[in-house]
Amino acid sequence: MWPFSQLLKIGNPNHAANGEFASSPGSGGGAGAAPRAPLPNGKHHGENAKMEIMASLQVGMPRTFARHQAFIAGVVDKVLREHPAWSTGTKALTIFGELKNSGEIGMSGAVSAHIPATRGNPIYDRMTAALNAHEIRPGYNGAAMNATLRARAGAATPTAAPAARSPVAGPSAATSTARAMSSPQAASVAAPAPAPAAVVRAPVATVANLKAAGFVAGYDSDYERVAQDWAPIFGNTTPKEVMDTMFKDKLGDNFKVDIRSSGGVMKLNVNNASVSITRQLSRKSDGSVNVDHSYFKVASNSERGQGFGKKFLSNSMELYKKIGVSTIDVHANIDVGGYAWAKYGFVPNANSWSSMARDFSSKVQATPVDSEFTVGKKEAMLRQLKNPDPKTAWDFADNPTTKGGKAVAKAAMLGSNWYGVLDLKNPTTMERFNDYVTKAR
Amino acid sequence: MTTSPKPDELHPEGTGGTEMFYVDALGNKRDEDLHTEMLDNPDADAKWREKSKQNAIDGGMSQDDADLMYG
């Protein structure tokens, strides 16, 4: 049986009557459920459609929400943006359908936990019956699901009404829909009434605010694509916030920031007369965001020794935390990078470590022993390099064993060639990164 | 479903190192100046030397080897 309890949480009539979408766990969506307290930002429920829907989904499927927050935010944004005139209930149905249809969200565990609380709810029971009668089915995309439901209800097809966009939401649409859905008769078709007053938050990125922030995307159609694909990558962070975070602390002037979106990858090229940087951001299958540190060239002498790299990395990290980046990829193979990136917390991938360990072993093996670099130390280093755990790269980079006053491990790592990743969700990794890169000393 | 691009699809200079470099007078990619400020951190070095020593022991290194190398 496909659980519709989650959908019902989104469109819970008892809460919707108060301008809300969600029930809290265990409330069962039953009559008399108390309205939630005002949001932490002081706004009343109903004033912020996205915030309410996200909060609802978080309550309804906490583990899935935590893993896929960025992706879910993107879907919610997309539906709110594309269908501003739809009623609250229709949006909720569509969001749920798209999440389910995405193939990325496995809701069964989280949703199943809520089934007992919603069984007996007439809407849940009716919609479950509709599902089992194949009137609607899992895998439907949101639009198709709604078309089916509307056809059964004989309702008019809702159409987008851009003029109705507003950053402030009102409870009327949710209320009317929810009241319709709360009636067993209406629930039998579960078709929301056309919304008299569309309620939707303005999209985070638009052609206008991308241009105003200083992003360069080419034709307006390119800007539109970037705006459309913005939320899955940057969430609620606006173009101006992205720009301000990346370039704060007077990193430099006259930066041009090209932005492109293609195939799910958002590519940023940052250029001025002496700097060229490429960052590629993409959503991973788990819903988090990966950044590839693709290219970072400093052309002039003026920036290369003035802490520019440290500042830019620090600023980038602040942005990444803000938008929910989980991993950063890097390719190290210049003179110091093979050592430095391990010091900052990047961990080689398994193939890279296997190759690195062999290379480092050869270099250590070729280092003559003496009273400082003893046979015992040499053999201990060689044993260390037999550890197959790629994180051994950290231990090796920190190995202070010297020969002629210079660290043997560091010397072996200089010029090494490897692909690695920084795991922003790992506290130890971030402690290491922050110790070297972001902390002011 | 979108997945992360493969590294080879991302790095515009193919097999060359592409992250944080400048080109010296001879046309060689260099990165020492860009890393120097971050790597010159004795406090962090000391802290992480201890952590790495313990991590190496936890990963199977003998106490004797660890003491020999990390002090």
CSV table of N, CA, C and O in Angstrom, one decimal, chain A residues 48-51 53-54 57 69-84 95 98 165 200-205 227-237:
chain,number,residue,atom,x,y,z
A,48,ASN,N,4.4,32.6,4.8
A,48,ASN,CA,5.6,32.2,4.1
A,48,ASN,C,5.4,30.7,3.7
A,48,ASN,O,5.6,29.8,4.4
A,49,ALA,N,4.9,30.6,2.4
A,49,ALA,CA,4.5,29.3,2.0
A,49,ALA,C,5.6,28.3,2.0
A,49,ALA,O,5.4,27.1,2.5
A,50,LYS,N,6.8,28.7,1.5
A,50,LYS,CA,7.9,27.7,1.5
A,50,LYS,C,8.3,27.2,2.9
A,50,LYS,O,8.5,26.1,3.1
A,51,MET,N,8.4,28.2,3.8
A,51,MET,CA,8.8,27.9,5.1
A,51,MET,C,7.8,26.9,5.8
A,51,MET,O,8.2,25.9,6.4
A,53,ILE,N,5.8,24.8,4.2
A,53,ILE,CA,5.8,23.5,3.6
A,53,ILE,C,7.1,22.7,4.0
A,53,ILE,O,7.0,21.5,4.3
A,54,MET,N,8.2,23.4,4.0
A,54,MET,CA,9.4,22.8,4.4
A,54,MET,C,9.3,22.3,5.9
A,54,MET,O,9.8,21.2,6.2
A,57,LEU,N,7.2,19.1,5.9
A,57,LEU,CA,8.0,18.0,5.4
A,57,LEU,C,9.0,17.5,6.4
A,57,LEU,O,9.2,16.3,6.6
A,69,GLN,N,17.5,17.7,2.1
A,69,GLN,CA,16.9,19.0,2.3
A,69,GLN,C,17.1,19.9,1.1
A,69,GLN,O,16.1,20.6,0.7
A,70,ALA,N,18.3,19.9,0.5
A,70,ALA,CA,18.5,20.8,-0.6
A,70,ALA,C,17.6,20.4,-1.8
A,70,ALA,O,17.0,21.3,-2.5
A,71,PHE,N,17.5,19.2,-2.0
A,71,PHE,CA,16.7,18.7,-3.1
A,71,PHE,C,15.2,19.0,-2.9
A,71,PHE,O,14.5,19.5,-3.8
A,72,ILE,N,14.7,18.7,-1.7
A,72,ILE,CA,13.4,19.0,-1.4
A,72,ILE,C,13.1,20.5,-1.5
A,72,ILE,O,12.0,20.9,-2.1
A,73,ALA,N,14.0,21.3,-1.0
A,73,ALA,CA,13.8,22.8,-1.2
A,73,ALA,C,13.7,23.2,-2.6
A,73,ALA,O,12.9,24.0,-3.0
A,74,GLY,N,14.5,22.5,-3.5
A,74,GLY,CA,14.4,22.8,-4.9
A,74,GLY,C,13.0,22.5,-5.5
A,74,GLY,O,12.5,23.2,-6.3
A,75,VAL,N,12.5,21.3,-5.1
A,75,VAL,CA,11.2,20.9,-5.6
A,75,VAL,C,10.1,21.9,-5.1
A,75,VAL,O,9.2,22.3,-5.9
A,76,VAL,N,10.2,22.2,-3.9
A,76,VAL,CA,9.2,23.2,-3.3
A,76,VAL,C,9.3,24.5,-4.0
A,76,VAL,O,8.3,25.1,-4.5
A,77,ASP,N,10.5,25.0,-4.2
A,77,ASP,CA,10.7,26.2,-4.9
A,77,ASP,C,10.1,26.2,-6.3
A,77,ASP,O,9.4,27.1,-6.8
A,78,LYS,N,10.4,25.1,-7.0
A,78,LYS,CA,10.0,24.9,-8.4
A,78,LYS,C,8.4,24.9,-8.5
A,78,LYS,O,7.9,25.6,-9.3
A,79,VAL,N,7.8,24.2,-7.6
A,79,VAL,CA,6.3,24.2,-7.6
A,79,VAL,C,5.7,25.5,-7.3
A,79,VAL,O,4.8,26.0,-7.9
A,80,LEU,N,6.3,26.2,-6.3
A,80,LEU,CA,5.8,27.5,-5.9
A,80,LEU,C,6.0,28.5,-7.0
A,80,LEU,O,5.2,29.4,-7.3
A,81,ARG,N,7.1,28.4,-7.7
A,81,ARG,CA,7.5,29.3,-8.7
A,81,ARG,C,6.6,29.1,-10.0
A,81,ARG,O,6.1,30.0,-10.6
A,82,GLU,N,6.5,27.8,-10.3
A,82,GLU,CA,5.8,27.5,-11.6
A,82,GLU,C,4.3,27.6,-11.5
A,82,GLU,O,3.6,27.7,-12.5
A,83,HIS,N,3.8,27.4,-10.3
A,83,HIS,CA,2.3,27.4,-10.2
A,83,HIS,C,1.8,28.3,-9.1
A,83,HIS,O,1.2,27.9,-8.1
A,84,PRO,N,2.1,29.6,-9.2
A,84,PRO,CA,1.7,30.5,-8.2
A,84,PRO,C,0.2,30.6,-7.9
A,84,PRO,O,-0.2,30.9,-6.8
A,95,ILE,N,3.9,18.8,-5.0
A,95,ILE,CA,5.2,18.7,-4.4
A,95,ILE,C,5.4,17.2,-3.9
A,95,ILE,O,6.5,16.6,-4.2
A,98,GLU,N,6.0,15.1,-7.0
A,98,GLU,CA,7.3,15.3,-7.6
A,98,GLU,C,8.4,14.6,-6.8
A,98,GLU,O,9.4,14.1,-7.3
A,165,ARG,N,1.7,36.6,-7.9
A,165,ARG,CA,2.8,36.3,-7.0
A,165,ARG,C,2.9,37.3,-5.9
A,165,ARG,O,2.8,38.5,-6.1
A,200,VAL,N,2.3,32.8,-2.8
A,200,VAL,CA,3.6,32.1,-3.1
A,200,VAL,C,4.7,33.1,-2.8
A,200,VAL,O,4.6,34.3,-3.0
A,201,ARG,N,5.8,32.6,-2.4
A,201,ARG,CA,7.0,33.4,-2.1
A,201,ARG,C,7.7,33.6,-3.4
A,201,ARG,O,7.7,32.8,-4.3
A,202,ALA,N,8.3,34.8,-3.6
A,202,ALA,CA,9.0,35.1,-4.8
A,202,ALA,C,10.2,34.2,-4.9
A,202,ALA,O,10.8,33.8,-3.9
A,203,PRO,N,10.5,33.8,-6.1
A,203,PRO,CA,11.7,32.9,-6.3
A,203,PRO,C,13.0,33.6,-5.8
A,203,PRO,O,13.1,34.8,-5.8
A,204,VAL,N,13.9,32.7,-5.3
A,204,VAL,CA,15.1,33.3,-4.8
A,204,VAL,C,16.0,33.9,-5.8
A,204,VAL,O,16.5,35.0,-5.6
A,205,ALA,N,16.0,33.3,-7.0
A,205,ALA,CA,16.8,33.9,-8.1
A,205,ALA,C,15.9,34.3,-9.3
A,205,ALA,O,15.0,33.5,-9.6
A,227,ALA,N,18.3,30.9,-13.1
A,227,ALA,CA,17.3,31.2,-12.1
A,227,ALA,C,16.5,30.0,-11.8
A,227,ALA,O,16.2,29.7,-10.6
A,228,GLN,N,16.1,29.2,-12.8
A,228,GLN,CA,15.3,28.1,-12.7
A,228,GLN,C,16.1,27.0,-11.9
A,228,GLN,O,15.5,26.3,-11.0
A,229,ASP,N,17.4,26.9,-12.1
A,229,ASP,CA,18.1,25.8,-11.5
A,229,ASP,C,18.8,26.3,-10.2
A,229,ASP,O,19.6,25.5,-9.6
A,230,TRP,N,18.5,27.5,-9.8
A,230,TRP,CA,19.2,28.1,-8.7
A,230,TRP,C,19.0,27.3,-7.3
A,230,TRP,O,19.9,26.9,-6.6
A,231,ALA,N,17.7,27.2,-7.0
A,231,ALA,CA,17.3,26.7,-5.7
A,231,ALA,C,17.9,25.3,-5.4
A,231,ALA,O,18.4,25.1,-4.2
A,232,PRO,N,17.9,24.3,-6.3
A,232,PRO,CA,18.5,23.0,-5.9
A,232,PRO,C,20.0,23.1,-5.5
A,232,PRO,O,20.4,22.2,-4.8
A,233,ILE,N,20.6,24.1,-6.0
A,233,ILE,CA,22.0,24.2,-5.6
A,233,ILE,C,22.2,25.2,-4.5
A,233,ILE,O,22.9,24.9,-3.5
A,234,PHE,N,21.6,26.4,-4.6
A,234,PHE,CA,21.9,27.4,-3.6
A,234,PHE,C,20.8,27.6,-2.5
A,234,PHE,O,21.0,28.4,-1.6
A,235,GLY,N,19.8,26.8,-2.6
A,235,GLY,CA,18.7,26.9,-1.6
A,235,GLY,C,18.1,28.3,-1.6
A,235,GLY,O,17.8,28.9,-2.6
A,236,ASN,N,18.0,28.8,-0.4
A,236,ASN,CA,17.4,30.1,-0.2
A,236,ASN,C,18.4,31.2,-0.2
A,236,ASN,O,18.1,32.4,0.0
A,237,THR,N,19.6,30.9,-0.5
A,237,THR,CA,20.7,32.0,-0.6
A,237,THR,C,20.5,32.7,-1.9
A,237,THR,O,20.5,32.2,-3.0
